[in-house]
CSV table of C-alpha atoms and ligand atoms in Angstrom, one decimal:
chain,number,residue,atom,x,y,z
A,1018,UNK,CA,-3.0,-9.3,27.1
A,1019,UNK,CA,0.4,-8.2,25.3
A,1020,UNK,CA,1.0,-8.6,21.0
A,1021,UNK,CA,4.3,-8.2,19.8
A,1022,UNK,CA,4.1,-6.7,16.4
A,1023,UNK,CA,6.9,-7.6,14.0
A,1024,UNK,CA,8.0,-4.7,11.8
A,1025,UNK,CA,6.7,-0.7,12.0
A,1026,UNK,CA,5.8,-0.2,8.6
A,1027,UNK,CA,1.9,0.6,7.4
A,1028,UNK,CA,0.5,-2.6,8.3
A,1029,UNK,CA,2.4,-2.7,11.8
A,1030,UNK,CA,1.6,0.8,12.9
A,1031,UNK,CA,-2.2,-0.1,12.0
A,1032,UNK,CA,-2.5,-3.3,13.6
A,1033,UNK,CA,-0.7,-2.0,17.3
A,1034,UNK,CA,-3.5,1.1,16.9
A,1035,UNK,CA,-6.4,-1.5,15.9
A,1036,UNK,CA,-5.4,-3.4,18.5
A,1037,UNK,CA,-5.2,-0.6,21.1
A,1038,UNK,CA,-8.5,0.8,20.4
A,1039,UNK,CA,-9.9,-2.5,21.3
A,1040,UNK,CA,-8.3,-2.9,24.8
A,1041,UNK,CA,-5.0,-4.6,23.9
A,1042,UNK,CA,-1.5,-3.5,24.6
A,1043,UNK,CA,0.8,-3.8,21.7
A,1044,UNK,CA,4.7,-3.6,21.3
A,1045,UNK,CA,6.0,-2.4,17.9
A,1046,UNK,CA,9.4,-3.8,17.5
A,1047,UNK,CA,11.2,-2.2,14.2
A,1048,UNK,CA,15.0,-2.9,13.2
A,1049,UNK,CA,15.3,0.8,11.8
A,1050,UNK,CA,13.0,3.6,12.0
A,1051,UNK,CA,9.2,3.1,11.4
A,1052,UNK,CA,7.8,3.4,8.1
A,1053,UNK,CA,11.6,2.9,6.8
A,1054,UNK,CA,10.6,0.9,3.6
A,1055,UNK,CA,7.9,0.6,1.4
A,1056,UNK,CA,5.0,2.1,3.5
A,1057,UNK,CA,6.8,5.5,3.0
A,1058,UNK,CA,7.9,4.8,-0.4
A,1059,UNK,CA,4.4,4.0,-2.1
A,1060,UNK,CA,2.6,6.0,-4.7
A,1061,UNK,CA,-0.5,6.0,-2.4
A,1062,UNK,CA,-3.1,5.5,-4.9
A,1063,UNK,CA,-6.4,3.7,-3.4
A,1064,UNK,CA,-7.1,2.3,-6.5
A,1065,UNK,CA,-9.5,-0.3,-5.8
A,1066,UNK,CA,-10.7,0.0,-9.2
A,1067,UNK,CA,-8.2,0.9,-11.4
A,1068,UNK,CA,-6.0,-2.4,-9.6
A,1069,UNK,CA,-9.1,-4.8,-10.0
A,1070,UNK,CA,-8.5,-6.0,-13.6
A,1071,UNK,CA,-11.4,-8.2,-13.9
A,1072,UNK,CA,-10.7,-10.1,-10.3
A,1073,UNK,CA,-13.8,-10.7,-9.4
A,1074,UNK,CA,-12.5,-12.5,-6.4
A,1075,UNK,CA,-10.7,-9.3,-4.6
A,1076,UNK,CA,-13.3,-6.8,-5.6
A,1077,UNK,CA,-15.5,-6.8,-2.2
A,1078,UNK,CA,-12.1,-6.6,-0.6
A,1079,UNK,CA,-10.7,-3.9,-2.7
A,1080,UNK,CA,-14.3,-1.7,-2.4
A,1081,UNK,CA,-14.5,-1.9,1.1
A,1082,UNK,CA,-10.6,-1.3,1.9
A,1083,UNK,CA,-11.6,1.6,-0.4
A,1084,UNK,CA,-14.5,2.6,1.7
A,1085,UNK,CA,-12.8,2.1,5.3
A,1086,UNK,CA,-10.5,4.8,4.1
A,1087,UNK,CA,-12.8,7.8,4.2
A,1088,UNK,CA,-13.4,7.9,8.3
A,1089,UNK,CA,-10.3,6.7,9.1
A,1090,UNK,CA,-8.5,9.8,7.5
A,1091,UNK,CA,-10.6,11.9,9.2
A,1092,UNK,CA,-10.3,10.1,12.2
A,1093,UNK,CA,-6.4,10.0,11.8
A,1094,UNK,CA,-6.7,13.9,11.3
A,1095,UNK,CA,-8.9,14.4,14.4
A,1096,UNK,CA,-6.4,12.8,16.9
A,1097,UNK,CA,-3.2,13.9,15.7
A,1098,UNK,CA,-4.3,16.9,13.2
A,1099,UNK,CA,-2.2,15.4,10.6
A,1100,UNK,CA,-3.9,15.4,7.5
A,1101,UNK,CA,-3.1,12.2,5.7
A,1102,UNK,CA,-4.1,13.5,1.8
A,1103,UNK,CA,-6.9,11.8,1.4
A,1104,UNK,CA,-8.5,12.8,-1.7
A,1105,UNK,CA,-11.1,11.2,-4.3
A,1106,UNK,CA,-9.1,12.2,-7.2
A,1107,UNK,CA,-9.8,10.1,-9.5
A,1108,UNK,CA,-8.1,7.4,-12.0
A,1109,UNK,CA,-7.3,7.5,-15.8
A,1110,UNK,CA,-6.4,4.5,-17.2
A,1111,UNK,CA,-5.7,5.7,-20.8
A,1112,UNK,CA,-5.6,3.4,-24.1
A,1113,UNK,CA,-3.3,4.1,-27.3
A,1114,UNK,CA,-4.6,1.5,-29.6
A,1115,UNK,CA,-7.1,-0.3,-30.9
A,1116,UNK,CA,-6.4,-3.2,-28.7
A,1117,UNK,CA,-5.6,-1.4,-25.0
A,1118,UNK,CA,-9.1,0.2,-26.0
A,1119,UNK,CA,-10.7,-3.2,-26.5
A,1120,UNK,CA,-9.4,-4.5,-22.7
A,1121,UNK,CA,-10.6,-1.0,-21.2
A,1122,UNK,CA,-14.3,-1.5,-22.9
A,1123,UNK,CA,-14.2,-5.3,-20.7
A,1124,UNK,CA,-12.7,-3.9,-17.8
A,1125,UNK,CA,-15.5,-1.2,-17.9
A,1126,UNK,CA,-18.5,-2.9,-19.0
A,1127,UNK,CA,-17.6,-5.6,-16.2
A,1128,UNK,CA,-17.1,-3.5,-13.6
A,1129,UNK,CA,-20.4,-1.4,-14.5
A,1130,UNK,CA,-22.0,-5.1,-14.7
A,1131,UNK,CA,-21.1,-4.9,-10.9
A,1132,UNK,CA,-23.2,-1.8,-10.3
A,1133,UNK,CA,-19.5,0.2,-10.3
A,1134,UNK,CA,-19.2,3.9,-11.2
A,1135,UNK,CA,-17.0,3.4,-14.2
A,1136,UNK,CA,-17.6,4.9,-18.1
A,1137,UNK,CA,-15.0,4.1,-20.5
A,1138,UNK,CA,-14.5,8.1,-22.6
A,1139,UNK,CA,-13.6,9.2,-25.8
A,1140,UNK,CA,-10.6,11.1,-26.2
A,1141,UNK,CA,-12.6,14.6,-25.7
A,1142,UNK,CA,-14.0,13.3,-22.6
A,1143,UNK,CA,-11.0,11.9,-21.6
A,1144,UNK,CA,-9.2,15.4,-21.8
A,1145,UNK,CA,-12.3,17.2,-20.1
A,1146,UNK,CA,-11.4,14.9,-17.3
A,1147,UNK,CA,-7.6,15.8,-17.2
A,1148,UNK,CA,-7.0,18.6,-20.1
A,1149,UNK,CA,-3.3,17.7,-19.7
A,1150,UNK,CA,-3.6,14.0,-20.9
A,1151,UNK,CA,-1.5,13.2,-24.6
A,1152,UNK,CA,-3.0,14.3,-27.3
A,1153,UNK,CA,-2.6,10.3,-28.3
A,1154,UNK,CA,-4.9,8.9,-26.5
A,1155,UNK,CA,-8.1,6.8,-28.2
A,1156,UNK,CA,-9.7,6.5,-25.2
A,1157,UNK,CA,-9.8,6.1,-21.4
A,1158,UNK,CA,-11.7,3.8,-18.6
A,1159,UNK,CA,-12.3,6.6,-15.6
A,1160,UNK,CA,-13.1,4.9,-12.4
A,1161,UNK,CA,-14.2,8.5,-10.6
A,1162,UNK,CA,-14.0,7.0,-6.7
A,1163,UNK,CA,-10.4,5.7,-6.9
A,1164,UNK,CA,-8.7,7.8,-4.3
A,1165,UNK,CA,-5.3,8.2,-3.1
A,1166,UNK,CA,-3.4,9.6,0.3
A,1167,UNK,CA,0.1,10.9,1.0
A,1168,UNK,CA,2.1,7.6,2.4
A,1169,UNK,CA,5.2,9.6,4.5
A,1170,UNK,CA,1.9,12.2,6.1
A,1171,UNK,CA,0.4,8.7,7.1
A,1172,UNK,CA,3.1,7.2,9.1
A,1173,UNK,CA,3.5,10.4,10.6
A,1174,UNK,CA,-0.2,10.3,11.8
A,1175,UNK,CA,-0.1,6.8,12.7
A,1176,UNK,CA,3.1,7.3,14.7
A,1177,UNK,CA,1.8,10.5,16.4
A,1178,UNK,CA,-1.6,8.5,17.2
A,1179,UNK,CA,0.4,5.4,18.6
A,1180,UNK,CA,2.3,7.6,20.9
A,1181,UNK,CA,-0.7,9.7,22.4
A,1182,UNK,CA,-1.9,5.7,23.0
A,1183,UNK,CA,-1.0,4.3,26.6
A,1184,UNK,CA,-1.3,0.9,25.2
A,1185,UNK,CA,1.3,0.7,22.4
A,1186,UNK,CA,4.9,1.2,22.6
A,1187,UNK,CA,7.2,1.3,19.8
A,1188,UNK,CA,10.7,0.0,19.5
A,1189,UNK,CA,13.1,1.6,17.2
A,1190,UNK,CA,16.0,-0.3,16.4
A,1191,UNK,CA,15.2,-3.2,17.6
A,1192,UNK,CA,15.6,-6.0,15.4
A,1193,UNK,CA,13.5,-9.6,16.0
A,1194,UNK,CA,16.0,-12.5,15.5
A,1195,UNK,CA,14.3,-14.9,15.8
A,1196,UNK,CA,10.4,-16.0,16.9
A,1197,UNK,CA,10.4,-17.7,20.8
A,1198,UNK,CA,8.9,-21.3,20.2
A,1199,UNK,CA,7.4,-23.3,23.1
A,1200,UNK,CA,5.2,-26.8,22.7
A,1201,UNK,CA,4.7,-26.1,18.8
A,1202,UNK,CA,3.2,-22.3,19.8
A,1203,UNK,CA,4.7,-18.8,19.2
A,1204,UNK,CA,5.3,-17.3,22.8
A,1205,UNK,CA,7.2,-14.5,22.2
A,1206,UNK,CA,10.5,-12.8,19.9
A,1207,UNK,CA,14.1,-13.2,20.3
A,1208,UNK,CA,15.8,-9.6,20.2
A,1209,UNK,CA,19.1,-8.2,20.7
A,1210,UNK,CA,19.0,-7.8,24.5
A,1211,UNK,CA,17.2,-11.5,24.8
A,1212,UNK,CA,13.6,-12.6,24.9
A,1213,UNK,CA,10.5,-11.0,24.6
A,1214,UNK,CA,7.6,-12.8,25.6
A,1215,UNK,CA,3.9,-11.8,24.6
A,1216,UNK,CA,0.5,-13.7,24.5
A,1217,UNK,CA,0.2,-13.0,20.4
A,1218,UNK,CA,2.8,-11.9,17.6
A,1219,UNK,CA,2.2,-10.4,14.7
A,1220,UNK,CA,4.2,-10.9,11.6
A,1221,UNK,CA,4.1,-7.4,9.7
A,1222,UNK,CA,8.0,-7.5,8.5
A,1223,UNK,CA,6.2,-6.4,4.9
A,1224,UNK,CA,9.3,-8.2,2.4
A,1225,UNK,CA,11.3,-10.0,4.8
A,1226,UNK,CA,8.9,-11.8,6.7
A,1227,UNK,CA,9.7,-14.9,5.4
A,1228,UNK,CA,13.3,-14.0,6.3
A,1229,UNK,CA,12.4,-14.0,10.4
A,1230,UNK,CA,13.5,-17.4,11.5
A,1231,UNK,CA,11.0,-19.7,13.5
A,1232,UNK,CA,8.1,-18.5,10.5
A,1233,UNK,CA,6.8,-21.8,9.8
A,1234,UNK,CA,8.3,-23.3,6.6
A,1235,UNK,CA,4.6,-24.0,5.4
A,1236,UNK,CA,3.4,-20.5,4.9
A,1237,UNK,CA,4.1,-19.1,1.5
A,1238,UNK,CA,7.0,-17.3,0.7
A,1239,UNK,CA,6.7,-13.8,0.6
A,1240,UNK,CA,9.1,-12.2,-1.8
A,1241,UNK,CA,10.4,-8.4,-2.6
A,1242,UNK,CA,8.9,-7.1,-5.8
A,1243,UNK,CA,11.1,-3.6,-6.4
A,1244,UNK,CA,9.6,-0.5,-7.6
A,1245,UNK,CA,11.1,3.0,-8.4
A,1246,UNK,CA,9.5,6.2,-8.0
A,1247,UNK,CA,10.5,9.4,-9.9
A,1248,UNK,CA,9.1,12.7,-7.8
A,1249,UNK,CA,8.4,15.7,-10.3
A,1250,UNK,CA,7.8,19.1,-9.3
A,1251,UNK,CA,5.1,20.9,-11.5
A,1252,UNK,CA,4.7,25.0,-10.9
A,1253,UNK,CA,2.0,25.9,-10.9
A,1254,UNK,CA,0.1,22.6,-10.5
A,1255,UNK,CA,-1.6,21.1,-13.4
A,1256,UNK,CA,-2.7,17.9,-13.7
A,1257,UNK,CA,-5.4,17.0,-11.6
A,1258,UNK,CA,-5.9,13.2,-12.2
A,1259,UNK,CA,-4.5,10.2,-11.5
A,1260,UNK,CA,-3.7,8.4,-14.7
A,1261,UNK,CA,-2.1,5.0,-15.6
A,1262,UNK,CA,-0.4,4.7,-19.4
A,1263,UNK,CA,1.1,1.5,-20.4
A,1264,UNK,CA,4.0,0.9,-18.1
A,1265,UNK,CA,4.1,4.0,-16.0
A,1266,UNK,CA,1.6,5.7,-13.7
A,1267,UNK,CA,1.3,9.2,-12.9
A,1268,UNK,CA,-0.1,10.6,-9.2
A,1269,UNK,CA,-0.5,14.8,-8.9
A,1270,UNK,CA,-0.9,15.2,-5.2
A,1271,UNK,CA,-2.6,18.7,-5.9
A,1272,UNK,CA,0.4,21.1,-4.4
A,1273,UNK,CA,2.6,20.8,-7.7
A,1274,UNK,CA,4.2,17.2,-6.8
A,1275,UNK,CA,3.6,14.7,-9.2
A,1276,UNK,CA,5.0,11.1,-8.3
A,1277,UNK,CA,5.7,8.9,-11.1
A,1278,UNK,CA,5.9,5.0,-10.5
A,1279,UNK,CA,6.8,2.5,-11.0
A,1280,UNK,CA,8.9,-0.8,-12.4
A,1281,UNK,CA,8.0,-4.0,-11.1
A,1282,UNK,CA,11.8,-5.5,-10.7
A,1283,UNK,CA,12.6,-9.1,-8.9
A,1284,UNK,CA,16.6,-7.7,-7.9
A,1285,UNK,CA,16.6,-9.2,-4.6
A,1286,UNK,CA,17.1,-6.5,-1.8
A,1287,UNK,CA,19.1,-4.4,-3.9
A,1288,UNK,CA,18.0,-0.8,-3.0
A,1289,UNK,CA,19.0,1.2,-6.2
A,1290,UNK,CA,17.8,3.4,-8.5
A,1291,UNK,CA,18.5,2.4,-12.0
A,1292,UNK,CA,19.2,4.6,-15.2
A,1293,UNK,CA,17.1,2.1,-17.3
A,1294,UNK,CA,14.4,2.5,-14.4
A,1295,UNK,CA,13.8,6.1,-14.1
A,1296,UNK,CA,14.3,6.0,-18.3
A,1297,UNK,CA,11.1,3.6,-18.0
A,1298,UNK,CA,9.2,5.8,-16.0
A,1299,UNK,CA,9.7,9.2,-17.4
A,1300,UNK,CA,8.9,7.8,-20.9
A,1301,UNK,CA,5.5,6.1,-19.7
A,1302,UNK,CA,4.6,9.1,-17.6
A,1303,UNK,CA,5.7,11.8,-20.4
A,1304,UNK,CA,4.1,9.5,-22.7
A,1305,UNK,CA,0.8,10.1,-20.7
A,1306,UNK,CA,0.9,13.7,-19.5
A,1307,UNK,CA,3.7,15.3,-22.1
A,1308,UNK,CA,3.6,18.7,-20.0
A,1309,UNK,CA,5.5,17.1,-17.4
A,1310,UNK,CA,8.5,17.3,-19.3
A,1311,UNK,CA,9.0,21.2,-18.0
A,1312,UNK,CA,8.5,20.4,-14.6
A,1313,UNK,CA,11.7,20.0,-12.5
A,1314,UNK,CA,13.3,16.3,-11.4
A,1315,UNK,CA,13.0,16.7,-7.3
A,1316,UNK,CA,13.7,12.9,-6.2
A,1317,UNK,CA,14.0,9.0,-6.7
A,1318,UNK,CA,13.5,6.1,-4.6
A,1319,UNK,CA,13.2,2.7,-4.5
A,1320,UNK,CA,12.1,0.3,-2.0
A,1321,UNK,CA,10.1,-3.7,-2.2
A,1322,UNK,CA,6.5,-4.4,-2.7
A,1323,UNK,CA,5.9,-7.5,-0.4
A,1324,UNK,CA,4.8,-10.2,-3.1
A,1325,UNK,CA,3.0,-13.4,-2.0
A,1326,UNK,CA,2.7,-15.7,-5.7
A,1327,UNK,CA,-1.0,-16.5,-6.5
A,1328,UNK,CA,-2.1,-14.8,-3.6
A,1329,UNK,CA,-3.4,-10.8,-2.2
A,1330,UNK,CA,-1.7,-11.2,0.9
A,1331,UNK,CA,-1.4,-13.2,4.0
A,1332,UNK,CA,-3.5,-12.2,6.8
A,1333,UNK,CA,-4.8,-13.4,9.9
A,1334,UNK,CA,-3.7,-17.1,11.7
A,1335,UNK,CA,-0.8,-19.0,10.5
A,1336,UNK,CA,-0.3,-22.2,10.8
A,1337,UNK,CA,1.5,-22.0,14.1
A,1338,UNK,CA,-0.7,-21.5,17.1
A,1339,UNK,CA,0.4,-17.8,18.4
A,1340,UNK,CA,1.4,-16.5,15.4
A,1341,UNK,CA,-0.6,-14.0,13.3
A,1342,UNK,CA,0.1,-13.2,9.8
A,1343,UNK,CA,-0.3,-9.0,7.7
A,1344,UNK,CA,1.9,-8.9,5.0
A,1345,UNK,CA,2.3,-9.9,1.6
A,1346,UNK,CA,0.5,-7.0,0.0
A,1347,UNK,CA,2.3,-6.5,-2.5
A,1348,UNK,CA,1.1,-3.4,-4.8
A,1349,UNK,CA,-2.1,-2.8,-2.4
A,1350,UNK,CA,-0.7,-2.5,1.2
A,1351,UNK,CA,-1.6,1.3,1.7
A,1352,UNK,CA,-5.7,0.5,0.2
A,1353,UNK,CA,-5.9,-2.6,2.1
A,1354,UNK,CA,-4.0,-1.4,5.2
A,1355,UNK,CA,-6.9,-0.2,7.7
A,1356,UNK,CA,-8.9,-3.4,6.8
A,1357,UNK,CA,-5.9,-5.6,7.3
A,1358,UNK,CA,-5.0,-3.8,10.8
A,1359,UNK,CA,-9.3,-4.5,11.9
A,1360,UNK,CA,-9.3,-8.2,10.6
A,1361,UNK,CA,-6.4,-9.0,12.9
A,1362,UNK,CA,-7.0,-7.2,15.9
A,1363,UNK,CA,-10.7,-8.1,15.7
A,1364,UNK,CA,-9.6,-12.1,15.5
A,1365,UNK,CA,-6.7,-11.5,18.3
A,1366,UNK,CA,-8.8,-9.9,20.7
A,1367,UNK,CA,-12.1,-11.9,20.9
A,1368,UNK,CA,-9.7,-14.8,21.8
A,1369,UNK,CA,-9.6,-16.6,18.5
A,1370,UNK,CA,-7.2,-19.2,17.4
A,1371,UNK,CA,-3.7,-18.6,16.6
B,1356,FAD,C1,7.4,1.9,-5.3
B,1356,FAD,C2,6.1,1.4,-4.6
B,1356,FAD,C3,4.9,2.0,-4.8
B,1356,FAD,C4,3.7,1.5,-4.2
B,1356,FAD,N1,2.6,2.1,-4.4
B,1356,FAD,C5,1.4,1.7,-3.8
B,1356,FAD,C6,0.2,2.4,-4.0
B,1356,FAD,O1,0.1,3.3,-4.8
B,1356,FAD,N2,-0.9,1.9,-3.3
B,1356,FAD,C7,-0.8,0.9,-2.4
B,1356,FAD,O2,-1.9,0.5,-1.9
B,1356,FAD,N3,0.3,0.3,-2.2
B,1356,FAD,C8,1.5,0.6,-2.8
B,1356,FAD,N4,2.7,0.0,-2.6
B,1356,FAD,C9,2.7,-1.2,-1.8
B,1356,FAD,C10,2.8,-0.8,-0.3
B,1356,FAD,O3,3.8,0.2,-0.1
B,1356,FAD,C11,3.1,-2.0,0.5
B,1356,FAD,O4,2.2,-3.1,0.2
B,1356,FAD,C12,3.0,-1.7,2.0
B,1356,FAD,O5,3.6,-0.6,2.4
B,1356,FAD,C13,3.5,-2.9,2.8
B,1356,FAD,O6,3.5,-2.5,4.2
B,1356,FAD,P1,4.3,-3.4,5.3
B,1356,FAD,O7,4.1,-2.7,6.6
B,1356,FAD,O8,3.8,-4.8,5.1
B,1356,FAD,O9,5.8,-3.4,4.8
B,1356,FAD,P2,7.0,-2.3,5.1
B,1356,FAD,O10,6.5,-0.9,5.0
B,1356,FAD,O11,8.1,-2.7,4.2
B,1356,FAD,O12,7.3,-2.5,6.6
B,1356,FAD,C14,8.0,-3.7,7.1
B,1356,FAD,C15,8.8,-3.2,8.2
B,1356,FAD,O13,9.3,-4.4,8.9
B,1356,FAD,C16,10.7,-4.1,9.4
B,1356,FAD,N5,11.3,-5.4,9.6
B,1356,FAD,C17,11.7,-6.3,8.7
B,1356,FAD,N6,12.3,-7.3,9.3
B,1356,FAD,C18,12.3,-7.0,10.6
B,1356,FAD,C19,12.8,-7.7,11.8
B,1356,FAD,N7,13.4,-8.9,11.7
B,1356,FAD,N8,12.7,-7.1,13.0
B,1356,FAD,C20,12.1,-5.9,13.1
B,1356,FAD,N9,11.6,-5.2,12.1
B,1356,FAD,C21,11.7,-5.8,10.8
B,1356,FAD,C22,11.2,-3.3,8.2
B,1356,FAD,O14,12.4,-2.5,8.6
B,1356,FAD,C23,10.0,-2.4,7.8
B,1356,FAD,O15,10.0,-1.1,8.4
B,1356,FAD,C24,3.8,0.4,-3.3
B,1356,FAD,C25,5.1,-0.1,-3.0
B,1356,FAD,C26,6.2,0.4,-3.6
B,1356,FAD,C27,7.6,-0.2,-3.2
């Protein structure tokens, strides 16, 4: 059995490896490099917690993406000896008023309700936590088993693990025109050099999926949801925590690099990195951690969260026989990608329907 896999970013690379581990060849075809977009340019935070706000319908999903994270960073290390950052750091998510303390009490008291390891602190709490937070702050929900990993070290594992694998080959620069339609069923991709035929394809083009033509017209738009980053460079490292403010978030990868995220933008494809942007950022992120204003500007970025409305993402069969669907996951895709990347290959290799 042969899957073409559509796109080498995060959910890509984990699906041809999923599906390789289970006995499945797998052909990775990406129009530029892989991990070119927003799988290299996330935050990395695992913040199955700190993301939940009260959905009680994605939190099983969210805890066990969470979960599945721990062997599969070690795994990940053990085959290539890349380490891939993982680290229980932590998450802040700090309050200024009277009001943002009011929605961290229910987000706490809710998620406790749920047997969750979360407290909601006082300000001297909060600052035993992270000693750098702003002096500001009335309080703050800490959800202790939020995690995060470093998203450019993880598709270098995943690539390194793909190429040790006899069963996955990846394609760079190869661009899928087009999906190969036979009798109402997804046989294959149209590339450059002509067809490509395979008994499965996966759809993992992250933001332009909906762009690949032959995707049928009944599966919900996925759409590009822009996001700057600002990378700071802290000597010697201080904070230790992840914390979200208002409007900014900031991530201290433990080595002196803090990455501070992120606007949530619809501009279309537009790749740029705005004044206004990176104004947003460093005020919500020197609003949280005011020490950050010494450390030195090392990088900006911007690339497109892969945005489905109403729903967490798209995964599994489509509607056309052949044709499996992981994207569309928006401001989760590195926490949910191992799950994802199991879910399908489990489905496509036991023979199921698409
Ligand atoms: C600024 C920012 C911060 C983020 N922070 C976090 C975070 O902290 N935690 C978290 O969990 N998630 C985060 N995310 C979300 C996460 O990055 C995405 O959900 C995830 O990377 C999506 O992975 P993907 O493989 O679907 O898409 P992508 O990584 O975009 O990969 C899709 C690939 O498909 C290729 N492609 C497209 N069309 C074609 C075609 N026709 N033929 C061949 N190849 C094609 C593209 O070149 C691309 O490489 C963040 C995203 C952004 C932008």
């Amino acid at each position: 059995m042969r899957v073409a896999v559509i796109g080498g970013g995060v959910m890509g690379c984990a699906t041809a490896l999923a599906l390789a581990e289970r006995g499945v060849d797998a052909i990775v075809l990406e129009r530029a490099v892989p991990g070119a977009e927003a799988s290299s340019a996330a935050a990395g935070i695992l913040g199955a917690q700190a993301e939940l706000h009260g959905r009680d319908r994605e939190a099983d999903l969210f805890l066990r993406a969470r979960e599945a994270w721990i062997p599969w960073a070690r795994e990940l290390r053990g085959t290539t000896g890349i380490d891939v950052g993982h680290r229980v750091s932590g998450v802040l998510r700090i309050a200024r008023s009277g009001a943002e303390r009011a929605d961290l009490e229910r987000e706490v008291a809710w998620q406790a309700g749920r047997g969750l390891r979360a407290s909601l602190l006082d300000p001297r709490e909060a600052h035993e936590v992270e000693p750098e937070l702003a002096a500001d702050v009335v309080a703050a929900a800490h959800f202790p088993d939020d995690a995060q990993v470093d998203p450019p070290a993880l598709l270098r594992a995943l690539m390194a693990a793909l190429a040790r694998s006899d069963r996955v080959a990846v394609r760079g620069g190869a661009t899928v025109h087009g999906l190969l339609l036979e009798r109402d069923r997804c046989v294959g991709v149209r590339l450059d050099e002509g067809e490509l035929r395979a008994d499965a394809v996966v759809l993992a083009a992250g933001s332009w999926s909906s762009l690949v033509p032959g995707v049928p017209a009944a599966m919900p738009a996925v759409r590009p949801v822009r996001g700057q980053m600002v990378l700071l460079e802290e000597r010697p490292p201080r904070v230790r925590t992840i914390v979200f403010g208002p409007g900014a978030y900031v991530v201290p990868r433990g080595d002196g690099r803090v990455l501070c995220g992120s606007t949530m933008e619809h501009a279309g494809f537009r790749k740029e990195v705005t004044a206004a942007g990176v104004h947003a950022i460093l005020g919500g992120a020197l609003a949280c951690v005011p020490s950050l204003g010494q450390a030195q500007l090392a990088g900006t970025w911007s690339n497109f969260r892969p945005h489905v409305e109403g729903d967490v993402a798209l995964v599994g069969a489509s509607q056309l026989p052949g044709l499996w669907l992981a994207t569309g996951h928006h401001r989760n895709g590195i926490l949910l990608a191992k799950v994802t990347a199991d879910a399908v290959a489990d489905a496509i290799s036991r023979g199921e329907h698409a």
